[in-house]
C-alpha atoms as one frame of an Amber mdcrd trajectory, in Angstrom:
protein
 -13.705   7.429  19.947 -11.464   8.445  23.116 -10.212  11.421  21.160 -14.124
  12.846  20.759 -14.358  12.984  24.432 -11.353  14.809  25.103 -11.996  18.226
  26.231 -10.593  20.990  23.659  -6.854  21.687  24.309  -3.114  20.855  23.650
  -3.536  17.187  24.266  -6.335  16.476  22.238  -4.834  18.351  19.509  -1.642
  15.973  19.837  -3.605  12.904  20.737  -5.300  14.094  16.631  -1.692  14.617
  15.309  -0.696  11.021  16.479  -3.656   9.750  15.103  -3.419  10.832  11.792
   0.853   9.831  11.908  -0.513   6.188  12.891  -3.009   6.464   9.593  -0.779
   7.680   7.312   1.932   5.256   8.072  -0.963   1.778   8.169  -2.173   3.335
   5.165   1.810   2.888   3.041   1.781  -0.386   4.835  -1.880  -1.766   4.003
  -1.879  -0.817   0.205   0.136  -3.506  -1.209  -2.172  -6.036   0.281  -5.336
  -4.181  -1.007  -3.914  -4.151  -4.629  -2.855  -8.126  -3.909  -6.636  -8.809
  -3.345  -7.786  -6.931  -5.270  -5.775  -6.419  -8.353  -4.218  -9.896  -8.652
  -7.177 -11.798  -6.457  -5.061 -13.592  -4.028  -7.829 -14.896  -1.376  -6.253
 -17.605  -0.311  -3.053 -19.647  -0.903  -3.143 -22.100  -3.857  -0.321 -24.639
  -3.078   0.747 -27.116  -0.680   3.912 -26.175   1.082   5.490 -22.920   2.419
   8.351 -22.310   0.031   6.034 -22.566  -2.966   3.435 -20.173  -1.190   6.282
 -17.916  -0.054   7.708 -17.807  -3.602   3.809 -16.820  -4.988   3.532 -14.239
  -2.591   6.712 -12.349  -3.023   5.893 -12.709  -6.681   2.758 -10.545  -6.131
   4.196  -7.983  -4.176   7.042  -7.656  -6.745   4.152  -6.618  -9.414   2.701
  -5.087  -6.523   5.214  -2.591  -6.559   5.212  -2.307 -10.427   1.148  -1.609
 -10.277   1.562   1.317  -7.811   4.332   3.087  -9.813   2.505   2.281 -13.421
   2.314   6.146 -13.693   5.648   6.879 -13.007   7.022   4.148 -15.070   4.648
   5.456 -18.018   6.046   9.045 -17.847   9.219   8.193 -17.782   8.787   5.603
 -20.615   7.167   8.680 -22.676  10.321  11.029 -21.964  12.694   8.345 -23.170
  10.841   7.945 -26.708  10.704  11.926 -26.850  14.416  12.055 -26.176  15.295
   9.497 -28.751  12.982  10.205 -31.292
């Protein structure tokens, strides 16, 4: 890559830092979709018509959202029965 042939220094070390700022942030963005293919197997759209599609899709990031905070959700779940049991 163009940050390999850098020579050693301060800008290479912030052209690195921006890098890995640029990763972290595709990497929030990118895994809803991956759990959408993956997860729930969404390859490709299954109805006619944009609303319909639309409505699917938001559906699947909705449970998206569920899937990636399972563990959370659990936990919490687990301190509620201790507390009322």
């Amino acid at each position: 890559s163009d940050i390999a042939k850098m020579p050693e220094g301060r800008a290479k070390a912030r052209a690195r830092k921006n890098e890995y700022e640029k990763a972290s942030v595709r990497a929030k963005v990118e895994h809803p979709f991956r759990v959408i293919k993956r997860q729930f197997g969404l390859a490709k759209v299954r109805f006619k018509g944009l609303a319909k599609n639309t409505a699917h899709v938001i559906t699947l990031f909705a449970l998206s959202n569920l899937w990636m905070a399972r563990k959370k959700l659990m936990a919490m779940m687990g301190q509620v029965r201790l507390q009322t049991a």
